[in-house]
Amino acid sequence: MPLALLALAIGAFGIGTTEFVIMGLLPQVAAEFGVSIPTSGLLVTGYALGVVLGAPLMTVLGTKVSRKKMLILLMGLFVVGNLLSAIAPVFGVMLIGRIVASLAHGAFFGIGSVVAAELVAPAKKASAIALMFTGLTIANVVGVPGGTLIGQSVGWRVTFVLVAALGVVGLLGVIKLVPEIPKPAGVRLRHELAAFKNVQVLLAMAMTVLGFGGVFAAITYIAPMMTEVAGFAEGSVTWLLVLFGLGMVTGNLLGGKFAERALMPMLYVSLGGLALVLALFTLTAHSQILSAVTIALVGGLGFATVPPLQKRVLDQAHGAPTVASAANIGAFNLGNALSAWLGGIVIDAGLGYTAPNWVGALLAGSALVLAVFSATLERRTDARTADDATQPAPAAASQH
C-alpha cells in the first residue's frame, strides 16, 4: 500500500477523535454549561448535520482545486473548529465550533476515499479505503479513550486543544506524503452530480443513513447508559470506548477484505447482525460483562458496513465519484444526527437510557431491507440488459 495512505489515515485519526470523543464527555460539558444530557447531545447532532451539509458543499467548492490542496484546506478548517470549541465561553459557541470542524469531515473522507482508490490497483480499492478509515477506527482505541480520560481528569477543554494539535499533524502529513493526482479529463461538476440520478447510488446512501445511524443511536448516550444502568463508574467509560474502538478496527478491516469478494452478502451479515445485537443491548445493558461485549460487537458490526457501502457508491458513480463519495460520508453523519435526535426523544419521553438501543435496532433492520431490495433490483436490471443483448436485431425493411 502506498505511503500516502498513511497521511490520509493520520488525518482520519484526528477527525475520528473529535467526532467520537464528545460522547464520553457529554456529562462534563452539560454540567459546565448548565444544560441537560439530551441538550448536550446536540453537540453530536450538530456535528453530524454539519458533515451532511459540508460534505457535498465543500467538495463542490473544491472542484476547481486539486484534491491535495483541498485536503490541506479541509484540515486547516478542522483545526480552527476544534480550537473554537476549546475556548467556547457558552454552549452555543461550542456548538458553532463543532459545526465548523464538521464542515471538513465529509469532504476529507469523500475526497480521501477517491484518492485512496486511485493509488492502488482496482482489486485493492476496498482495502485501500478501509486502510484510510483505519485512522478513524484507531482513533476510537487510542484518541477517544485518551481524550475522554484527559477530559475527565483535567477538563474537556484540554481535550479539544489536543484534538486541534492532531489536526496539525494530519495537515503536515497530507502536505508531505499525498501526491498531486490530476483530475480525470473532461469530468465536470455536471458529471459528478449526474451520479445522483442512479437509483443504486441513492439506495446505498439510504443504507448508510439507516445502518450507521443504528450504531449512533446506542453510542451517543453510552456514558449515561453505562453509569446509570450497567452501574459502571464514570472512569470506566474510557475503557468501554476502547472496546468499541477495537470492534471498529476489526470490523472495518474485515469489511474491506470481504467487500472485495462478496460485497452485498457482507452487508447482509453486518446489517442483520447489528440489528440483532442492538435489540439485545436493551437487555445486556443491565449486565456489566454483557454490556462490554455488546459494545465491542456494535463497533465491529457497524464499521463492517463502511468499506462496502463506500465502495458501492464509488462503483455506481461511474467515473465521476468525488461528490457522490463525499455525499455518502454525509449520509453516515445524517444517520448519526437522526439517531442521536431520536435517542434524545425516547430518553426525554421517560423510556430510559436503554431505549435508544431499540431505535438503533429498527434503523439497522430497515437498512437490511433496503440492501435486499437494492440487490434484487440490480439483478433484475442486469437480467433485462442481458436479454436485450441476446435479442436479434430487427430485420431491415424490404425495398420495393
Short mmCIF file of C-alpha atoms in Angstrom, two decimals:
data_model
loop_
_atom_site.label_atom_id
_atom_site.label_comp_id
_atom_site.label_asym_id
_atom_site.label_seq_id
_atom_site.Cartn_x
_atom_site.Cartn_y
_atom_site.Cartn_z
CA MET A 1 0.00 0.00 0.00
CA PRO A 2 1.32 3.50 -0.87
CA LEU A 3 2.73 5.63 1.95
CA ALA A 4 0.22 8.37 1.05
CA LEU A 5 -2.48 6.21 2.64
CA LEU A 6 -0.69 6.74 5.95
CA ALA A 7 -1.15 10.50 5.61
CA LEU A 8 -4.86 10.02 4.94
CA ALA A 9 -5.11 7.71 7.94
CA ILE A 10 -3.41 10.34 10.15
CA GLY A 11 -5.98 12.94 9.11
CA ALA A 12 -8.75 10.39 9.69
CA PHE A 13 -7.35 9.74 13.17
CA GLY A 14 -7.72 13.40 14.15
CA ILE A 15 -11.19 13.69 12.65
CA GLY A 16 -12.32 10.43 14.26
CA THR A 17 -11.11 11.60 17.64
CA THR A 18 -13.09 14.83 17.59
CA GLU A 19 -16.20 13.12 16.22
CA PHE A 20 -16.43 10.45 18.90
CA VAL A 21 -14.67 11.89 21.97
CA ILE A 22 -17.61 14.15 22.78
CA MET A 23 -19.71 11.11 23.69
CA GLY A 24 -17.58 10.28 26.70
CA LEU A 25 -17.54 13.94 27.76
CA LEU A 26 -21.24 14.79 27.48
CA PRO A 27 -21.82 14.76 31.27
CA GLN A 28 -18.87 17.13 31.89
CA VAL A 29 -19.86 19.52 29.11
CA ALA A 30 -23.51 19.50 30.20
CA ALA A 31 -22.52 20.26 33.80
CA GLU A 32 -20.23 23.16 32.89
CA PHE A 33 -22.74 24.87 30.62
CA GLY A 34 -25.76 24.02 32.79
CA VAL A 35 -27.69 22.08 30.13
CA SER A 36 -29.34 18.65 30.15
CA ILE A 37 -27.76 15.49 28.74
CA PRO A 38 -30.20 15.42 25.76
CA THR A 39 -29.39 19.10 25.07
CA SER A 40 -25.67 18.40 25.17
CA GLY A 41 -26.41 15.65 22.66
CA LEU A 42 -26.90 18.49 20.16
CA LEU A 43 -23.10 18.63 20.01
CA VAL A 44 -23.34 15.21 18.32
CA THR A 45 -26.35 16.11 16.20
CA GLY A 46 -24.93 19.50 15.17
CA TYR A 47 -21.61 17.96 14.18
CA ALA A 48 -23.37 15.29 12.17
CA LEU A 49 -25.61 17.79 10.37
CA GLY A 50 -22.54 19.90 9.61
CA VAL A 51 -20.99 16.88 7.91
CA VAL A 52 -24.19 16.27 5.96
CA LEU A 53 -24.23 19.82 4.61
CA GLY A 54 -20.48 20.34 4.43
CA ALA A 55 -19.62 17.11 2.58
CA PRO A 56 -21.19 17.99 -0.79
CA LEU A 57 -20.82 21.77 -0.32
CA MET A 58 -17.08 21.74 0.39
CA THR A 59 -16.49 19.13 -2.32
CA VAL A 60 -18.35 21.19 -4.92
CA LEU A 61 -16.44 24.33 -3.89
CA GLY A 62 -13.23 22.37 -4.31
CA THR A 63 -13.91 21.07 -7.81
CA LYS A 64 -11.59 23.71 -9.32
CA VAL A 65 -8.82 22.94 -6.82
CA SER A 66 -6.54 19.90 -6.86
CA ARG A 67 -7.55 17.15 -4.47
CA LYS A 68 -4.35 17.55 -2.46
CA LYS A 69 -4.89 21.29 -1.99
CA MET A 70 -8.47 20.68 -0.96
CA LEU A 71 -7.37 18.13 1.66
CA ILE A 72 -4.93 20.71 3.05
CA LEU A 73 -7.64 23.38 3.27
CA LEU A 74 -10.03 20.97 4.97
CA MET A 75 -7.52 20.03 7.67
CA GLY A 76 -6.93 23.73 8.34
CA LEU A 77 -10.66 24.26 8.81
CA PHE A 78 -10.74 21.28 11.16
CA VAL A 79 -8.03 22.81 13.36
CA VAL A 80 -9.86 26.15 13.59
CA GLY A 81 -13.15 24.50 14.57
CA ASN A 82 -11.61 22.48 17.39
CA LEU A 83 -9.78 25.49 18.81
CA LEU A 84 -13.08 27.39 18.83
CA SER A 85 -14.71 24.54 20.78
CA ALA A 86 -11.83 24.55 23.27
CA ILE A 87 -12.23 28.25 24.16
CA ALA A 88 -16.04 28.44 23.93
CA PRO A 89 -17.45 30.64 26.74
CA VAL A 90 -21.05 29.39 26.28
CA PHE A 91 -22.75 26.27 24.91
CA GLY A 92 -23.80 27.99 21.66
CA VAL A 93 -20.23 28.94 20.78
CA MET A 94 -19.06 25.39 21.37
CA LEU A 95 -21.82 24.15 19.09
CA ILE A 96 -20.60 26.55 16.40
CA GLY A 97 -17.06 25.25 16.84
CA ARG A 98 -18.28 21.69 16.40
CA ILE A 99 -20.11 22.66 13.21
CA VAL A 100 -17.05 24.47 11.80
CA ALA A 101 -14.90 21.38 12.41
CA SER A 102 -17.58 19.15 10.91
CA LEU A 103 -17.53 21.02 7.60
CA ALA A 104 -14.13 19.45 6.93
CA HIS A 105 -15.15 15.92 7.89
CA GLY A 106 -17.28 14.70 4.99
CA ALA A 107 -15.25 16.27 2.21
CA PHE A 108 -11.99 14.94 3.69
CA PHE A 109 -13.24 11.36 3.80
CA GLY A 110 -15.06 11.70 0.48
CA ILE A 111 -12.07 13.10 -1.40
CA GLY A 112 -9.74 10.87 0.60
CA SER A 113 -11.69 7.77 -0.47
CA VAL A 114 -11.30 8.72 -4.12
CA VAL A 115 -7.58 9.42 -3.69
CA ALA A 116 -7.05 6.14 -1.80
CA ALA A 117 -8.85 4.17 -4.50
CA GLU A 118 -6.78 5.81 -7.26
CA LEU A 119 -3.49 4.97 -5.56
CA VAL A 120 -3.97 1.19 -5.86
CA ALA A 121 -4.99 -1.48 -8.34
CA PRO A 122 -8.75 -1.93 -8.92
CA ALA A 123 -8.85 -5.18 -6.95
CA LYS A 124 -7.44 -3.42 -3.88
CA LYS A 125 -9.74 -0.39 -3.79
CA ALA A 126 -11.90 -1.58 -0.89
CA SER A 127 -8.83 -2.42 1.18
CA ALA A 128 -7.28 0.98 0.43
CA ILE A 129 -10.47 2.73 1.53
CA ALA A 130 -10.55 0.56 4.65
CA LEU A 131 -6.93 1.43 5.42
CA MET A 132 -7.74 5.14 5.32
CA PHE A 133 -10.72 4.56 7.61
CA THR A 134 -8.44 2.61 9.93
CA GLY A 135 -7.24 6.00 11.18
CA LEU A 136 -10.83 6.75 12.17
CA THR A 137 -11.24 3.42 13.93
CA ILE A 138 -7.87 3.55 15.72
CA ALA A 139 -8.93 6.95 17.00
CA ASN A 140 -11.58 5.09 18.96
CA VAL A 141 -8.97 2.81 20.51
CA VAL A 142 -6.40 5.49 21.35
CA GLY A 143 -7.62 9.02 20.68
CA VAL A 144 -11.17 8.82 22.05
CA PRO A 145 -10.43 6.93 25.29
CA GLY A 146 -7.33 9.06 25.86
CA GLY A 147 -9.29 12.23 25.17
CA THR A 148 -12.06 11.07 27.47
CA LEU A 149 -9.61 10.30 30.27
CA ILE A 150 -7.90 13.67 29.86
CA GLY A 151 -11.25 15.44 29.76
CA GLN A 152 -12.43 13.74 32.93
CA SER A 153 -9.11 14.36 34.69
CA VAL A 154 -8.06 17.91 33.73
CA GLY A 155 -11.02 19.26 31.77
CA TRP A 156 -12.70 18.71 28.43
CA ARG A 157 -11.23 21.93 27.02
CA VAL A 158 -7.74 20.42 27.15
CA THR A 159 -9.05 17.50 25.10
CA PHE A 160 -10.13 19.80 22.27
CA VAL A 161 -6.80 21.65 22.29
CA LEU A 162 -5.06 18.29 21.83
CA VAL A 163 -7.50 17.34 19.07
CA ALA A 164 -6.57 20.56 17.26
CA ALA A 165 -2.92 19.54 17.59
CA LEU A 166 -3.78 16.19 15.99
CA GLY A 167 -5.27 18.16 13.12
CA VAL A 168 -1.97 19.98 12.66
CA VAL A 169 -0.14 16.63 12.47
CA GLY A 170 -2.65 15.42 9.88
CA LEU A 171 -2.20 18.63 7.89
CA LEU A 172 1.57 18.18 7.77
CA GLY A 173 1.14 14.54 6.75
CA VAL A 174 -1.04 15.49 3.78
CA ILE A 175 1.43 18.18 2.70
CA LYS A 176 4.38 15.80 2.91
CA LEU A 177 3.04 12.47 1.69
CA VAL A 178 -0.03 12.85 -0.53
CA PRO A 179 0.91 13.25 -4.22
CA GLU A 180 -0.75 15.62 -6.66
CA ILE A 181 -3.26 13.49 -8.56
CA PRO A 182 -4.66 15.08 -11.74
CA LYS A 183 -8.42 15.15 -12.04
CA PRO A 184 -9.93 12.97 -14.80
CA ALA A 185 -10.03 14.81 -18.11
CA GLY A 186 -13.46 16.03 -19.16
CA VAL A 187 -15.14 15.39 -15.81
CA ARG A 188 -17.04 18.47 -14.72
CA LEU A 189 -19.46 19.26 -11.92
CA ARG A 190 -22.47 18.20 -14.01
CA HIS A 191 -20.89 14.77 -14.47
CA GLU A 192 -20.39 14.48 -10.70
CA LEU A 193 -24.00 15.48 -10.00
CA ALA A 194 -25.31 13.05 -12.62
CA ALA A 195 -24.35 10.18 -10.30
CA PHE A 196 -27.34 11.06 -8.12
CA LYS A 197 -29.67 10.01 -10.95
CA ASN A 198 -28.55 6.43 -10.35
CA VAL A 199 -31.06 4.76 -8.04
CA GLN A 200 -28.36 2.37 -6.76
CA VAL A 201 -26.27 5.32 -5.54
CA LEU A 202 -29.30 6.69 -3.69
CA LEU A 203 -30.14 3.29 -2.21
CA ALA A 204 -26.56 2.87 -0.98
CA MET A 205 -26.75 6.27 0.70
CA ALA A 206 -30.07 5.36 2.32
CA MET A 207 -28.50 2.17 3.64
CA THR A 208 -25.68 4.29 5.02
CA VAL A 209 -28.08 6.65 6.82
CA LEU A 210 -30.09 3.87 8.43
CA GLY A 211 -27.35 1.32 9.06
CA PHE A 212 -24.75 3.54 10.66
CA GLY A 213 -27.49 5.52 12.36
CA GLY A 214 -28.21 2.35 14.29
CA VAL A 215 -24.71 2.50 15.78
CA PHE A 216 -25.01 6.09 16.95
CA ALA A 217 -28.43 5.59 18.49
CA ALA A 218 -26.74 3.49 21.17
CA ILE A 219 -23.27 5.03 21.32
CA THR A 220 -24.31 8.69 21.61
CA TYR A 221 -25.69 8.05 25.09
CA ILE A 222 -23.21 5.36 26.09
CA ALA A 223 -21.83 7.29 29.08
CA PRO A 224 -25.12 7.76 30.95
CA MET A 225 -26.32 4.30 29.88
CA MET A 226 -23.28 2.57 31.32
CA THR A 227 -23.12 4.61 34.53
CA GLU A 228 -26.85 4.75 35.29
CA VAL A 229 -27.98 1.33 34.00
CA ALA A 230 -24.98 -1.00 33.98
CA GLY A 231 -23.56 0.51 37.16
CA PHE A 232 -20.08 1.31 35.86
CA ALA A 233 -18.03 4.06 37.49
CA GLU A 234 -17.58 7.20 35.42
CA GLY A 235 -13.93 6.35 34.79
CA SER A 236 -14.92 3.01 33.24
CA VAL A 237 -16.40 4.80 30.22
CA THR A 238 -12.84 5.21 28.94
CA TRP A 239 -12.07 1.51 28.59
CA LEU A 240 -15.58 0.79 27.32
CA LEU A 241 -14.83 3.19 24.49
CA VAL A 242 -11.61 1.26 23.89
CA LEU A 243 -13.69 -1.89 23.40
CA PHE A 244 -15.93 -0.01 20.98
CA GLY A 245 -12.85 1.17 19.10
CA LEU A 246 -11.31 -2.30 18.93
CA GLY A 247 -14.56 -3.56 17.48
CA MET A 248 -14.49 -0.77 14.92
CA VAL A 249 -10.91 -1.56 13.84
CA THR A 250 -11.71 -5.24 13.41
CA GLY A 251 -14.99 -4.66 11.63
CA ASN A 252 -13.51 -2.06 9.29
CA LEU A 253 -10.64 -4.31 8.17
CA LEU A 254 -12.91 -7.35 7.74
CA GLY A 255 -15.46 -5.25 5.90
CA GLY A 256 -12.79 -4.07 3.47
CA LYS A 257 -11.45 -7.58 2.94
CA PHE A 258 -14.78 -9.30 2.32
CA ALA A 259 -16.22 -6.42 0.28
CA GLU A 260 -13.69 -7.31 -2.42
CA ARG A 261 -15.06 -10.87 -2.53
CA ALA A 262 -18.79 -10.58 -1.82
CA LEU A 263 -19.92 -7.01 -1.20
CA MET A 264 -23.67 -7.45 -0.81
CA PRO A 265 -23.50 -10.63 1.32
CA MET A 266 -21.11 -8.74 3.60
CA LEU A 267 -23.76 -6.04 4.02
CA TYR A 268 -26.47 -8.62 4.75
CA VAL A 269 -24.43 -10.19 7.53
CA SER A 270 -23.24 -6.95 9.10
CA LEU A 271 -26.59 -5.13 9.00
CA GLY A 272 -28.57 -8.14 10.18
CA GLY A 273 -26.12 -8.82 12.99
CA LEU A 274 -26.13 -5.15 14.00
CA ALA A 275 -29.93 -5.02 14.24
CA LEU A 276 -29.96 -8.16 16.41
CA VAL A 277 -27.17 -7.01 18.73
CA LEU A 278 -28.74 -3.57 19.23
CA ALA A 279 -32.07 -5.14 20.13
CA LEU A 280 -30.33 -7.38 22.66
CA PHE A 281 -28.47 -4.36 24.09
CA THR A 282 -31.65 -3.28 25.86
CA LEU A 283 -31.21 -6.42 27.97
CA THR A 284 -27.43 -6.78 28.11
CA ALA A 285 -27.04 -3.16 29.26
CA HIS A 286 -28.09 -4.32 32.73
CA SER A 287 -25.03 -6.58 32.99
CA GLN A 288 -21.53 -5.12 33.08
CA ILE A 289 -19.91 -8.10 31.35
CA LEU A 290 -22.56 -8.50 28.68
CA SER A 291 -22.76 -4.76 28.01
CA ALA A 292 -18.99 -4.65 27.45
CA VAL A 293 -19.21 -7.49 24.93
CA THR A 294 -22.18 -5.85 23.23
CA ILE A 295 -20.38 -2.52 22.85
CA ALA A 296 -17.50 -4.26 21.04
CA LEU A 297 -19.95 -6.06 18.75
CA VAL A 298 -21.79 -2.84 17.92
CA GLY A 299 -18.48 -1.26 16.90
CA GLY A 300 -17.45 -4.26 14.84
CA LEU A 301 -20.70 -4.86 13.01
CA GLY A 302 -21.31 -1.15 12.48
CA PHE A 303 -17.95 -0.45 10.89
CA ALA A 304 -18.01 -3.63 8.82
CA THR A 305 -20.57 -1.76 6.69
CA VAL A 306 -18.34 1.25 5.98
CA PRO A 307 -15.91 -0.02 3.28
CA PRO A 308 -18.57 -1.94 1.30
CA LEU A 309 -21.03 0.96 1.35
CA GLN A 310 -18.35 3.47 0.34
CA LYS A 311 -17.07 1.18 -2.41
CA ARG A 312 -20.58 0.57 -3.71
CA VAL A 313 -21.09 4.31 -4.14
CA LEU A 314 -17.74 4.65 -5.93
CA ASP A 315 -18.58 1.72 -8.22
CA GLN A 316 -22.04 3.02 -9.09
CA ALA A 317 -20.91 6.64 -9.66
CA HIS A 318 -19.27 5.62 -12.97
CA GLY A 319 -16.13 7.71 -13.42
CA ALA A 320 -17.23 10.85 -11.53
CA PRO A 321 -17.32 9.70 -7.92
CA THR A 322 -15.94 12.61 -5.88
CA VAL A 323 -19.17 14.42 -4.94
CA ALA A 324 -21.09 11.16 -4.51
CA SER A 325 -18.33 9.80 -2.29
CA ALA A 326 -18.40 12.91 -0.10
CA ALA A 327 -22.20 12.86 -0.02
CA ASN A 328 -22.10 9.29 1.27
CA ILE A 329 -19.87 10.41 4.14
CA GLY A 330 -22.55 12.99 4.79
CA ALA A 331 -25.08 10.16 4.75
CA PHE A 332 -23.19 8.40 7.54
CA ASN A 333 -23.50 11.53 9.62
CA LEU A 334 -27.11 12.16 8.67
CA GLY A 335 -27.74 8.78 10.24
CA ASN A 336 -25.73 9.89 13.27
CA ALA A 337 -27.78 13.08 13.61
CA LEU A 338 -31.09 11.30 13.11
CA SER A 339 -30.33 8.59 15.63
CA ALA A 340 -28.89 10.98 18.24
CA TRP A 341 -32.02 13.11 17.94
CA LEU A 342 -34.37 10.11 18.13
CA GLY A 343 -32.38 8.75 21.07
CA GLY A 344 -32.81 12.03 22.91
CA ILE A 345 -36.55 11.96 22.22
CA VAL A 346 -37.09 8.50 23.72
CA ILE A 347 -34.97 9.41 26.76
CA ASP A 348 -36.93 12.64 27.27
CA ALA A 349 -40.13 10.60 26.96
CA GLY A 350 -39.11 8.74 30.11
CA LEU A 351 -38.33 5.42 28.43
CA GLY A 352 -34.87 5.22 29.99
CA TYR A 353 -31.28 5.24 28.78
CA THR A 354 -31.63 1.83 27.07
CA ALA A 355 -34.49 2.99 24.82
CA PRO A 356 -32.14 4.36 22.10
CA ASN A 357 -31.00 0.78 21.50
CA TRP A 358 -34.45 -0.08 20.15
CA VAL A 359 -34.23 2.94 17.87
CA GLY A 360 -30.89 1.66 16.60
CA ALA A 361 -32.21 -1.85 16.01
CA LEU A 362 -35.10 -0.55 13.93
CA LEU A 363 -32.81 1.67 11.86
CA ALA A 364 -30.32 -1.15 11.16
CA GLY A 365 -33.15 -3.55 10.31
CA SER A 366 -34.53 -1.02 7.83
CA ALA A 367 -31.10 -0.77 6.20
CA LEU A 368 -31.04 -4.55 5.77
CA VAL A 369 -34.40 -4.42 3.98
CA LEU A 370 -33.01 -1.76 1.63
CA ALA A 371 -29.90 -3.86 0.95
CA VAL A 372 -32.02 -6.84 -0.11
CA PHE A 373 -34.19 -4.57 -2.28
CA SER A 374 -31.13 -2.97 -3.89
CA ALA A 375 -29.60 -6.34 -4.78
CA THR A 376 -32.90 -7.64 -6.16
CA LEU A 377 -33.34 -4.54 -8.29
CA GLU A 378 -29.78 -4.83 -9.58
CA ARG A 379 -30.27 -8.49 -10.56
CA ARG A 380 -33.44 -7.62 -12.46
CA THR A 381 -31.71 -4.76 -14.25
CA ASP A 382 -28.77 -6.99 -15.18
CA ALA A 383 -31.15 -9.70 -16.42
CA ARG A 384 -33.03 -7.23 -18.64
CA THR A 385 -29.75 -5.91 -20.02
CA ALA A 386 -28.58 -9.45 -20.79
CA ASP A 387 -31.88 -10.27 -22.50
CA ASP A 388 -31.69 -7.12 -24.63
CA ALA A 389 -28.14 -8.02 -25.63
CA THR A 390 -29.18 -11.50 -26.83
CA GLN A 391 -32.19 -10.33 -28.85
CA PRO A 392 -31.56 -10.43 -32.62
CA ALA A 393 -31.53 -7.10 -34.36
CA PRO A 394 -34.78 -6.33 -36.28
CA ALA A 395 -34.64 -7.22 -39.94
CA ALA A 396 -34.26 -4.36 -42.38
CA ALA A 397 -37.48 -3.32 -44.13
CA SER A 398 -37.94 -4.70 -47.67
CA GLN A 399 -37.34 -2.31 -50.53
CA HIS A 400 -39.97 -2.19 -53.27
#
